[in-house]
C-alpha cells in the first residue's frame, strides 16, 4: 500500500531517520526538507517553543501541500525567568568565543555566569520540546514534552550535546551528559514529545481529533 508522505521541517537527516523509525507502521513516509529545497527557511522569531514549531510546520505545509511536522526545543531556567528559552541555541552568540571553544561550551559559560549568584537550591530548570503538526486543510496539533532538573555549577559527563553537562536529573542522580542515549530518551523532553506524537498522530491524520489539539492539554 502506498504510504502517505509526511514532511518533517528540518534539514537534520538524523531527526528524519529518528521520526521515520518511530512512525514505522503508521502508513507514512517521513521526508525532510532536503527533498524540498525550494521550500526555503522561515524566520524563527516566536516568543514560545510552540510559536516557533508552528511557524515552521505551517510554512512547510503551505509550501508543499503535505502534512508537516516541526519541533523546537531548549532549556528554561526558573531563576532567569525562563531564559535562555527560545534563544537556547544562540544564547551566547553575543560573547566572543574563547580559543577552541564550541558554541555549546560558550552557551554553558554564559549560563553559569548568569546563575552565579543564584543559590544551588534555587536552580530549578527544565528542558522543553514542542512539536507541531499541520495539515494542508488547516488542522493543527501541538505537543509539549518537559524534563525537569537542576543546573549544576560545574559541567559533568561527556555524552549528549548542548546544555546536557550542566543539567542534573535529581531522580537519576546524573547529568544528562552522564546518561546513555537510551537512558536519556526514556526520560527526556524529546522522548516524551515523540512518544505522545506516536500516540496521537495516526488519529490526527485520519481526522479523529478536533481542529486544534494540544497534548498534554493545558
Ligand atoms: P533546536 O530545537 O534544535 O533548535 O535546539 C535548541 C537548542 O536547545 C539546542 O541547540 C541546545 O542548545 C538546546 N537543547 C535542546 N534540547 C537539548 C538537549 O536534549 N540537551 C541539551 N541541550 C538541548
Coordinates of N, CA and C and ligand atoms in Angstrom, one line a residue:
X1 N 0.8 -1.2 0.0 CA 0.0 0.0 0.0 C 0.9 1.3 0.0
X2 N 0.4 2.3 -0.8 CA 1.2 3.5 -0.8 C 1.2 4.2 0.5
X3 N 2.4 4.6 1.0 CA 2.4 5.3 2.3 C 2.2 6.8 2.0
X4 N 1.6 7.5 3.0 CA 1.3 8.9 2.9 C 2.6 9.7 3.3
X5 N 3.0 10.6 2.4 CA 4.2 11.4 2.7 C 3.9 12.4 3.8
X6 N 4.8 12.5 4.7 CA 4.8 13.5 5.8 C 6.1 14.2 5.9
X7 N 6.0 15.5 5.9 CA 7.3 16.3 5.9 C 7.7 16.7 7.3
X8 N 8.9 16.4 7.7 CA 9.5 16.9 8.9 C 10.3 18.1 8.5
X9 N 9.9 19.3 9.0 CA 10.5 20.6 8.6 C 11.9 20.7 9.2
X10 N 12.9 20.0 8.8 CA 14.2 20.1 9.3 C 15.2 19.7 8.2
X11 N 16.4 20.2 8.3 CA 17.5 19.8 7.4 C 18.3 18.8 8.0
X12 N 18.0 18.4 9.3 CA 18.8 17.4 10.0 C 18.4 16.0 9.7
X13 N 19.2 15.3 8.9 CA 18.9 13.9 8.5 C 18.7 12.9 9.7
X14 N 19.4 13.2 10.8 CA 19.3 12.3 11.9 C 17.9 12.4 12.5
X15 N 17.3 13.6 12.5 CA 15.9 13.8 13.1 C 14.9 13.1 12.2
X16 N 15.2 13.1 10.8 CA 14.2 12.5 9.9 C 14.3 11.0 10.1
X17 N 15.5 10.4 10.3 CA 15.6 9.0 10.5 C 15.0 8.5 11.8
X18 N 15.1 9.4 12.8 CA 14.6 9.1 14.2 C 13.0 9.0 14.1
X19 N 12.4 10.0 13.4 CA 11.0 10.0 13.3 C 10.5 8.9 12.4
X20 N 11.2 8.6 11.3 CA 10.9 7.5 10.4 C 10.7 6.2 11.2
X21 N 11.7 6.0 12.0 CA 11.7 4.7 12.8 C 10.5 4.7 13.8
X22 N 10.3 5.9 14.4 CA 9.2 6.0 15.4 C 7.8 5.7 14.7
X23 N 7.6 6.3 13.5 CA 6.3 6.2 12.9 C 6.2 5.0 11.9
X24 N 7.2 4.1 12.0 CA 7.2 2.9 11.2 C 5.9 2.1 11.6
X25 N 5.1 1.7 10.6 CA 3.9 1.0 10.9 C 2.6 1.9 10.9
X26 N 2.8 3.2 10.8 CA 1.7 4.2 10.8 C 1.2 4.5 9.3
X27 N 1.9 3.9 8.3 CA 1.5 4.1 6.9 C 2.0 5.4 6.4
X28 N 3.0 6.0 7.0 CA 3.5 7.2 6.5 C 5.0 7.1 6.1
X29 N 5.4 8.0 5.1 CA 6.8 8.0 4.7 C 7.3 9.4 5.1
X30 N 8.3 9.4 6.0 CA 8.8 10.7 6.6 C 9.9 11.3 5.6
X31 N 9.7 12.5 5.2 CA 10.6 13.2 4.3 C 11.2 14.4 5.1
X32 N 12.4 14.8 4.7 CA 13.0 16.0 5.3 C 13.0 17.1 4.3
X33 N 13.4 18.3 4.7 CA 13.5 19.5 3.8 C 14.5 19.3 2.7
X34 N 15.4 18.3 2.8 CA 16.4 18.1 1.7 C 15.6 17.7 0.5
X35 N 14.4 17.1 0.6 CA 13.7 16.6 -0.6 C 12.9 17.8 -1.2
X36 N 12.9 18.9 -0.5 CA 12.1 20.1 -0.9 C 12.9 21.4 -0.8
X37 N 14.0 21.5 -1.5 CA 14.9 22.6 -1.4 C 14.3 23.9 -1.7
X38 N 13.2 23.9 -2.5 CA 12.6 25.2 -2.8 C 11.7 25.7 -1.7
X39 N 11.5 24.9 -0.6 CA 10.7 25.4 0.5 C 11.3 26.6 1.2
X40 N 12.6 26.6 1.3 CA 13.2 27.7 2.0 C 13.0 27.8 3.5
X41 N 13.9 28.6 4.1 CA 13.8 28.6 5.6 C 12.8 29.7 6.0
X42 N 12.3 29.6 7.2 CA 11.4 30.6 7.7 C 12.0 31.2 9.0
X43 N 11.8 32.4 9.3 CA 12.4 33.0 10.5 C 11.7 32.5 11.7
X44 N 12.5 32.1 12.7 CA 12.0 31.6 14.0 C 12.1 32.7 15.0
X45 N 11.1 33.6 15.0 CA 11.3 34.7 15.9 C 10.1 34.7 16.9
X46 N 9.5 33.6 17.2 CA 8.4 33.4 18.1 C 8.9 33.6 19.6
X47 N 7.9 33.9 20.4 CA 8.3 34.1 21.9 C 8.2 32.7 22.6
X48 N 7.6 31.7 22.0 CA 7.5 30.4 22.7 C 7.9 29.3 21.7
X49 N 8.2 28.2 22.3 CA 8.6 27.0 21.5 C 7.4 26.6 20.6
X50 N 6.2 26.7 21.1 CA 5.0 26.4 20.3 C 4.9 27.3 19.1
X51 N 5.1 28.6 19.3 CA 5.1 29.6 18.1 C 6.1 29.1 17.1
X52 N 7.3 28.8 17.5 CA 8.4 28.5 16.5 C 8.1 27.2 15.8
X53 N 7.6 26.2 16.5 CA 7.3 24.9 15.9 C 6.2 25.1 14.9
X54 N 5.2 25.9 15.3 CA 4.0 26.1 14.4 C 4.4 26.8 13.2
X55 N 5.2 27.9 13.3 CA 5.6 28.7 12.2 C 6.3 27.8 11.1
X56 N 7.2 26.9 11.6 CA 7.9 26.1 10.7 C 7.0 25.0 10.0
X57 N 6.1 24.4 10.8 CA 5.2 23.4 10.3 C 4.2 24.0 9.3
X58 N 3.7 25.2 9.7 CA 2.7 25.9 8.7 C 3.4 26.2 7.4
X59 N 4.6 26.8 7.5 CA 5.3 27.2 6.3 C 5.5 25.9 5.4
X60 N 6.0 24.8 6.0 CA 6.2 23.6 5.2 C 4.9 23.1 4.6
X61 N 3.8 23.1 5.4 CA 2.6 22.6 4.8 C 2.0 23.5 3.7
X62 N 2.2 24.8 3.8 CA 1.7 25.7 2.8 C 2.5 25.6 1.5
X63 N 3.8 25.5 1.7 CA 4.7 25.4 0.5 C 4.6 24.1 -0.2
X64 N 4.4 23.0 0.5 CA 4.4 21.7 -0.1 C 3.1 21.0 -0.3
X65 N 2.1 21.4 0.4 CA 0.8 20.8 0.4 C 0.8 19.4 1.1
X66 N 1.8 19.2 1.9 CA 1.9 17.9 2.7 C 1.6 18.1 4.1
X67 N 1.2 17.0 4.8 CA 1.1 17.0 6.2 C 2.5 17.3 6.7
X68 N 2.7 18.3 7.6 CA 4.0 18.7 8.0 C 4.2 18.8 9.5
X69 N 5.4 18.4 10.0 CA 5.7 18.4 11.4 C 7.0 19.3 11.6
X70 N 7.1 19.9 12.8 CA 8.3 20.7 13.1 C 8.4 20.7 14.6
X71 N 9.7 20.8 15.1 CA 9.9 20.8 16.5 C 10.7 22.1 16.9
X72 N 10.7 22.4 18.1 CA 11.5 23.4 18.7 C 11.8 23.1 20.1
X73 N 13.0 23.3 20.6 CA 13.3 22.9 21.9 C 14.3 23.8 22.6
X74 N 14.5 23.6 23.9 CA 15.5 24.5 24.6 C 15.4 24.3 26.1
X75 N 16.2 25.1 26.8 CA 16.3 25.0 28.2 C 15.7 26.2 28.8
X76 N 14.9 26.1 29.9 CA 14.3 27.2 30.6 C 14.8 27.1 32.1
X77 N 15.3 28.2 32.6 CA 15.8 28.3 33.9 C 14.9 29.2 34.7
X78 N 14.3 28.6 35.8 CA 13.3 29.4 36.6 C 13.8 30.7 37.1
X79 N 15.0 30.7 37.6 CA 15.6 31.9 38.3 C 15.9 33.0 37.2
X80 N 15.9 32.6 35.9 CA 16.2 33.6 34.9 C 14.9 33.9 34.1
X81 N 13.8 33.7 34.7 CA 12.5 33.9 34.1 C 12.4 33.1 32.8
X82 N 12.9 31.9 32.7 CA 12.7 31.1 31.6 C 13.8 31.2 30.5
X83 N 14.8 32.1 30.7 CA 15.9 32.1 29.7 C 16.8 30.9 29.9
X84 N 17.5 30.5 28.9 CA 17.6 31.0 27.6 C 16.4 30.7 26.7
X85 N 15.5 29.8 27.0 CA 14.3 29.5 26.3 C 14.5 29.4 24.8
X86 N 13.6 30.1 24.1 CA 13.7 30.0 22.6 C 15.0 30.5 22.0
X87 N 15.9 31.1 22.8 CA 17.2 31.5 22.4 C 18.3 30.5 22.7
X88 N 17.9 29.3 23.2 CA 18.9 28.4 23.7 C 20.1 28.1 22.7
X89 N 19.8 27.9 21.5 CA 20.8 27.5 20.5 C 21.9 28.7 20.3
X90 N 21.4 29.9 20.3 CA 22.3 31.0 20.0 C 22.5 31.9 21.2
X91 N 22.2 31.4 22.4 CA 22.2 32.2 23.6 C 23.5 33.1 23.8
X92 N 24.6 32.5 23.5 CA 25.9 33.2 23.8 C 26.6 33.8 22.6
X93 N 25.8 33.9 21.5 CA 26.4 34.4 20.2 C 26.9 35.8 20.4
X94 N 26.5 36.5 21.4 CA 27.0 37.9 21.7 C 28.3 37.9 22.4
X95 N 28.8 36.8 22.8 CA 30.1 36.7 23.5 C 31.2 36.3 22.6
X96 N 32.3 37.0 22.7 CA 33.4 36.5 21.8 C 33.9 35.1 22.3
X97 N 34.0 34.1 21.4 CA 34.4 32.8 21.8 C 35.9 32.8 22.3
X98 N 36.1 31.9 23.3 CA 37.5 31.6 23.8 C 38.2 30.7 22.7
X99 N 39.5 30.7 22.7 CA 40.1 29.8 21.7 C 39.6 28.4 21.8
X100 N 39.3 27.8 20.6 CA 38.8 26.4 20.5 C 37.5 26.2 21.3
X101 N 36.8 27.2 21.7 CA 35.6 27.0 22.4 C 34.4 26.7 21.5
X102 N 33.6 25.6 21.7 CA 32.5 25.3 20.9 C 31.3 26.2 21.2
X103 N 30.3 26.2 20.4 CA 29.1 27.1 20.7 C 28.4 26.6 21.9
X104 N 28.4 25.2 22.1 CA 27.7 24.7 23.3 C 28.5 25.1 24.6
X105 N 29.8 25.1 24.5 CA 30.6 25.4 25.7 C 30.4 26.9 26.0
X106 N 30.3 27.7 25.0 CA 30.1 29.2 25.2 C 28.8 29.4 25.8
X107 N 27.7 28.7 25.3 CA 26.4 28.8 25.9 C 26.4 28.5 27.4
X108 N 27.1 27.4 27.7 CA 27.2 27.0 29.1 C 28.0 28.0 30.0
X109 N 29.0 28.5 29.4 CA 29.8 29.6 30.1 C 28.9 30.8 30.4
X110 N 28.1 31.2 29.5 CA 27.3 32.4 29.7 C 26.2 32.0 30.7
X111 N 25.6 30.8 30.6 CA 24.6 30.4 31.5 C 25.1 30.4 33.0
X112 N 26.2 29.8 33.2 CA 26.7 29.6 34.5 C 27.1 31.0 35.1
X113 N 27.5 31.9 34.3 CA 27.8 33.2 34.8 C 26.4 33.9 35.2
X114 N 25.4 33.7 34.4 CA 24.1 34.3 34.7 C 23.5 33.8 36.0
X115 N 23.8 32.5 36.4 CA 23.2 32.0 37.6 C 24.2 32.0 38.8
X116 N 25.3 32.7 38.6 CA 26.4 32.7 39.6 C 25.9 33.0 41.0
X117 N 25.0 34.0 41.1 CA 24.5 34.5 42.4 C 23.3 33.7 42.9
X118 N 22.8 32.8 42.1 CA 21.6 32.0 42.5 C 22.0 30.8 43.3
X119 N 21.4 30.7 44.6 CA 21.8 29.5 45.4 C 21.5 28.2 44.7
X120 N 22.3 27.2 45.1 CA 22.2 25.8 44.5 C 20.7 25.3 44.5
X121 N 20.0 25.6 45.6 CA 18.7 25.0 45.8 C 17.6 25.8 45.1
X122 N 18.0 26.9 44.3 CA 17.0 27.7 43.6 C 17.4 27.6 42.1
X123 N 18.0 26.5 41.7 CA 18.4 26.5 40.3 C 17.6 25.5 39.5
X124 N 16.3 25.5 39.8 CA 15.4 24.6 39.0 C 15.4 25.0 37.5
X125 N 15.3 24.0 36.7 CA 15.2 24.3 35.3 C 14.5 23.2 34.6
X126 N 14.2 23.3 33.3 CA 13.6 22.3 32.5 C 14.0 22.3 31.1
X127 N 14.1 21.2 30.5 CA 14.2 21.1 29.0 C 12.8 21.0 28.5
X128 N 12.5 21.7 27.4 CA 11.2 21.6 26.8 C 11.4 21.3 25.3
X129 N 10.5 20.4 24.8 CA 10.5 20.1 23.4 C 9.0 20.2 22.9
X130 N 8.8 21.1 21.9 CA 7.4 21.2 21.4 C 7.4 20.7 20.0
X131 N 6.4 20.0 19.7 CA 6.2 19.5 18.3 C 4.9 20.0 17.7
X132 N 4.9 20.5 16.5 CA 3.7 21.0 15.9 C 3.4 20.1 14.6
X133 N 2.2 19.8 14.4 CA 1.8 19.1 13.2 C 0.7 19.9 12.5
X134 N 0.9 20.1 11.2 CA -0.1 21.0 10.5 C -0.5 20.2 9.2
X135 N -1.8 20.2 9.0 CA -2.3 19.5 7.8 C -2.7 20.6 6.7
X136 N -2.6 20.2 5.5 CA -3.0 21.2 4.4 C -4.4 21.7 4.6
X137 N -5.3 21.0 5.3 CA -6.6 21.5 5.4 C -6.7 22.5 6.6
X138 N -5.6 22.8 7.3 CA -5.5 23.8 8.3 C -5.6 23.2 9.7
X139 N -5.9 21.9 9.9 CA -5.9 21.4 11.3 C -4.5 21.3 11.8
X140 N -4.4 21.6 13.2 CA -3.1 21.7 13.8 C -3.1 20.9 15.1
X141 N -2.0 20.4 15.5 CA -1.8 19.7 16.7 C -0.5 20.1 17.4
X142 N -0.5 20.4 18.7 CA 0.7 20.8 19.4 C 1.0 19.8 20.5
X143 N 2.2 19.4 20.7 CA 2.6 18.5 21.7 C 3.8 19.1 22.5
X144 N 3.8 19.0 23.8 CA 4.9 19.5 24.6 C 5.4 18.5 25.5
X145 N 6.7 18.3 25.5 CA 7.4 17.4 26.4 C 8.3 18.1 27.3
X146 N 8.3 17.8 28.6 CA 9.2 18.6 29.5 C 10.1 17.6 30.4
X147 N 11.2 18.1 30.8 CA 12.1 17.3 31.6 C 12.7 18.2 32.7
X148 N 12.3 18.0 33.9 CA 12.7 18.9 35.0 C 14.0 18.4 35.6
X149 N 14.8 19.5 36.0 CA 16.1 19.2 36.6 C 16.7 20.4 37.3
X150 N 18.0 20.4 37.6 CA 18.6 21.4 38.3 C 19.9 21.7 37.7
X151 N 20.3 23.0 37.6 CA 21.5 23.4 37.0 C 22.7 23.1 37.9
X152 N 23.8 22.5 37.5 CA 25.0 22.4 38.2 C 25.9 23.5 38.0
X153 N 26.9 23.8 38.9 CA 27.8 24.9 38.6 C 29.0 24.4 37.8
X154 N 29.2 23.1 37.8 CA 30.4 22.5 37.1 C 29.9 21.4 36.1
X155 N 30.2 21.5 34.8 CA 29.8 20.5 33.9 C 30.3 19.1 34.2
X156 N 29.4 18.1 34.0 CA 29.8 16.7 34.2 C 29.3 15.8 33.1
X157 N 30.1 14.9 32.7 CA 29.7 13.9 31.7 C 30.1 14.3 30.3
X158 N 30.2 13.3 29.4 CA 30.7 13.5 28.0 C 29.7 13.2 26.9
X159 N 28.5 12.7 27.3 CA 27.6 12.3 26.3 C 26.7 13.5 25.9
X160 N 25.8 13.3 24.9 CA 24.8 14.3 24.6 C 25.4 15.5 23.9
X161 N 24.7 16.6 24.1 CA 25.0 17.9 23.4 C 24.4 19.0 24.2
X162 N 24.7 20.2 23.7 CA 24.0 21.4 24.3 C 24.3 21.6 25.8
X163 N 23.2 21.8 26.5 CA 23.4 22.1 28.0 C 23.4 20.8 28.8
X164 N 23.5 19.6 28.2 CA 23.5 18.3 28.9 C 24.4 18.3 30.1
X165 N 25.7 18.7 30.0 CA 26.6 18.6 31.1 C 26.3 19.3 32.4
X166 N 25.4 20.4 32.3 CA 25.1 21.1 33.5 C 23.6 20.8 33.9
X167 N 22.9 20.0 33.2 CA 21.5 19.7 33.5 C 21.5 18.4 34.4
X168 N 21.2 18.6 35.7 CA 21.2 17.4 36.6 C 19.8 16.9 36.9
X169 N 19.6 15.6 36.7 CA 18.3 15.0 37.0 C 18.4 14.4 38.4
X170 N 17.7 15.0 39.4 CA 17.8 14.6 40.8 C 17.3 13.2 41.0
X171 N 16.4 12.7 40.2 CA 15.8 11.4 40.4 C 16.9 10.4 40.0
X172 N 17.5 10.6 38.9 CA 18.6 9.6 38.4 C 19.9 9.9 39.1
X173 N 20.1 11.1 39.6 CA 21.4 11.4 40.3 C 22.5 11.6 39.3
X174 N 22.2 11.9 38.0 CA 23.2 12.1 37.0 C 22.8 13.3 36.2
X175 N 23.9 13.9 35.5 CA 23.6 14.9 34.5 C 23.1 14.2 33.2
X176 N 22.5 15.0 32.3 CA 22.0 14.5 31.0 C 23.2 13.9 30.2
X177 N 24.4 14.5 30.5 CA 25.6 14.1 29.7 C 26.2 12.8 30.3
X178 N 25.7 12.4 31.5 CA 26.1 11.1 32.1 C 25.2 9.9 31.7
X179 N 24.2 10.2 30.9 CA 23.2 9.2 30.6 C 23.6 8.6 29.2
X180 N 23.2 7.3 29.0 CA 23.4 6.8 27.6 C 22.2 7.4 26.8
X181 N 22.3 7.2 25.5 CA 21.2 7.7 24.6 C 19.9 7.1 25.0
X182 N 19.9 5.8 25.3 CA 18.6 5.1 25.7 C 18.1 5.7 27.0
X183 N 19.0 5.8 28.0 CA 18.5 6.4 29.3 C 18.0 7.8 29.1
X184 N 18.6 8.6 28.3 CA 18.1 9.9 28.1 C 16.8 9.9 27.4
X185 N 16.6 9.1 26.3 CA 15.4 9.1 25.6 C 14.2 8.7 26.5
X186 N 14.5 7.8 27.5 CA 13.4 7.3 28.4 C 12.8 8.4 29.2
X187 N 13.6 9.5 29.5 CA 13.1 10.5 30.5 C 13.0 11.9 29.8
X188 N 13.6 12.1 28.7 CA 13.9 13.4 28.2 C 12.6 14.1 27.6
X189 N 12.7 15.4 27.5 CA 11.6 16.2 26.9 C 11.3 15.7 25.5
X190 N 12.4 15.4 24.7 CA 12.2 15.0 23.3 C 11.6 13.6 23.3
X191 N 12.0 12.7 24.2 CA 11.5 11.3 24.2 C 10.0 11.4 24.5
X192 N 9.6 12.2 25.5 CA 8.2 12.3 25.9 C 7.4 12.9 24.7
X193 N 7.9 13.9 24.1 CA 7.1 14.5 23.0 C 7.0 13.5 21.8
X194 N 8.0 12.8 21.5 CA 7.9 11.8 20.4 C 7.0 10.7 20.8
X195 N 7.0 10.3 22.0 CA 6.0 9.2 22.4 C 4.6 9.7 22.3
X196 N 4.4 10.9 22.7 CA 3.0 11.5 22.6 C 2.6 11.6 21.2
X197 N 3.5 12.0 20.3 CA 3.3 12.2 18.9 C 2.8 10.8 18.3
X198 N 3.6 9.8 18.7 CA 3.3 8.4 18.2 C 1.9 8.0 18.6
X199 N 1.5 8.4 19.8 CA 0.2 8.0 20.4 C -0.9 8.7 19.6
X200 N -0.7 10.0 19.2 CA -1.9 10.7 18.6 C -1.8 11.0 17.1
X201 N -0.7 10.7 16.5 CA -0.5 11.2 15.1 C -1.4 10.5 14.1
X202 N -1.6 9.2 14.3 CA -2.5 8.5 13.3 C -3.9 9.0 13.4
X203 N -4.4 9.2 14.6 CA -5.8 9.7 14.7 C -5.9 11.1 14.1
X204 N -4.8 11.9 14.3 CA -4.8 13.3 13.8 C -4.9 13.2 12.3
X205 N -4.0 12.4 11.7 CA -4.0 12.3 10.2 C -5.4 11.9 9.7
X206 N -6.0 11.0 10.4 CA -7.3 10.4 10.0 C -8.5 11.1 10.5
X207 N -8.3 12.4 10.9 CA -9.4 13.3 11.2 C -10.3 12.8 12.4
X208 N -9.6 12.1 13.4 CA -10.5 11.7 14.5 C -10.3 12.7 15.7
X209 N -9.6 13.8 15.5 CA -9.5 14.7 16.6 C -9.9 16.1 16.2
X210 N -10.0 17.0 17.1 CA -10.5 18.3 16.9 C -9.6 19.2 16.1
X211 N -10.1 20.3 15.5 CA -9.2 21.1 14.6 C -7.9 21.6 15.3
X212 N -7.9 21.8 16.6 CA -6.6 22.2 17.2 C -6.4 21.4 18.5
X213 N -5.6 20.4 18.6 CA -5.4 19.6 19.8 C -4.1 20.0 20.4
X214 N -4.0 19.8 21.8 CA -2.8 20.0 22.5 C -2.6 18.8 23.4
X215 N -1.4 18.3 23.5 CA -1.0 17.2 24.4 C 0.3 17.6 25.1
X216 N 0.3 17.5 26.5 CA -0.8 17.3 27.3 C -1.7 18.6 27.2
X217 N -3.0 18.4 27.5 CA -3.9 19.6 27.4 C -3.5 20.6 28.5
X218 N -3.7 21.9 28.1 CA -3.2 23.0 29.0 C -4.1 23.0 30.3
Ligands
LIG1 P1 16.7 23.2 18.4 O1 15.3 22.9 18.8 O2 17.2 22.0 17.6 O3 16.8 24.5 17.7 O4 17.6 23.2 19.7 C1 17.6 24.3 20.5 C2 18.8 24.3 21.5 O5 18.3 23.9 22.8 C3 20.0 23.4 21.2 O6 20.9 23.9 20.4 C4 20.5 23.2 22.6 O7 21.3 24.2 23.0 C5 19.3 23.2 23.5 N1 18.8 21.8 23.7 C6 17.6 21.3 23.2 N2 17.4 20.0 23.6 C7 18.5 19.8 24.3 C8 19.0 18.6 25.0 O8 18.4 17.5 25.0 N3 20.2 18.7 25.6 C9 20.9 19.8 25.7 N4 20.6 20.9 25.1 C10 19.4 20.9 24.4

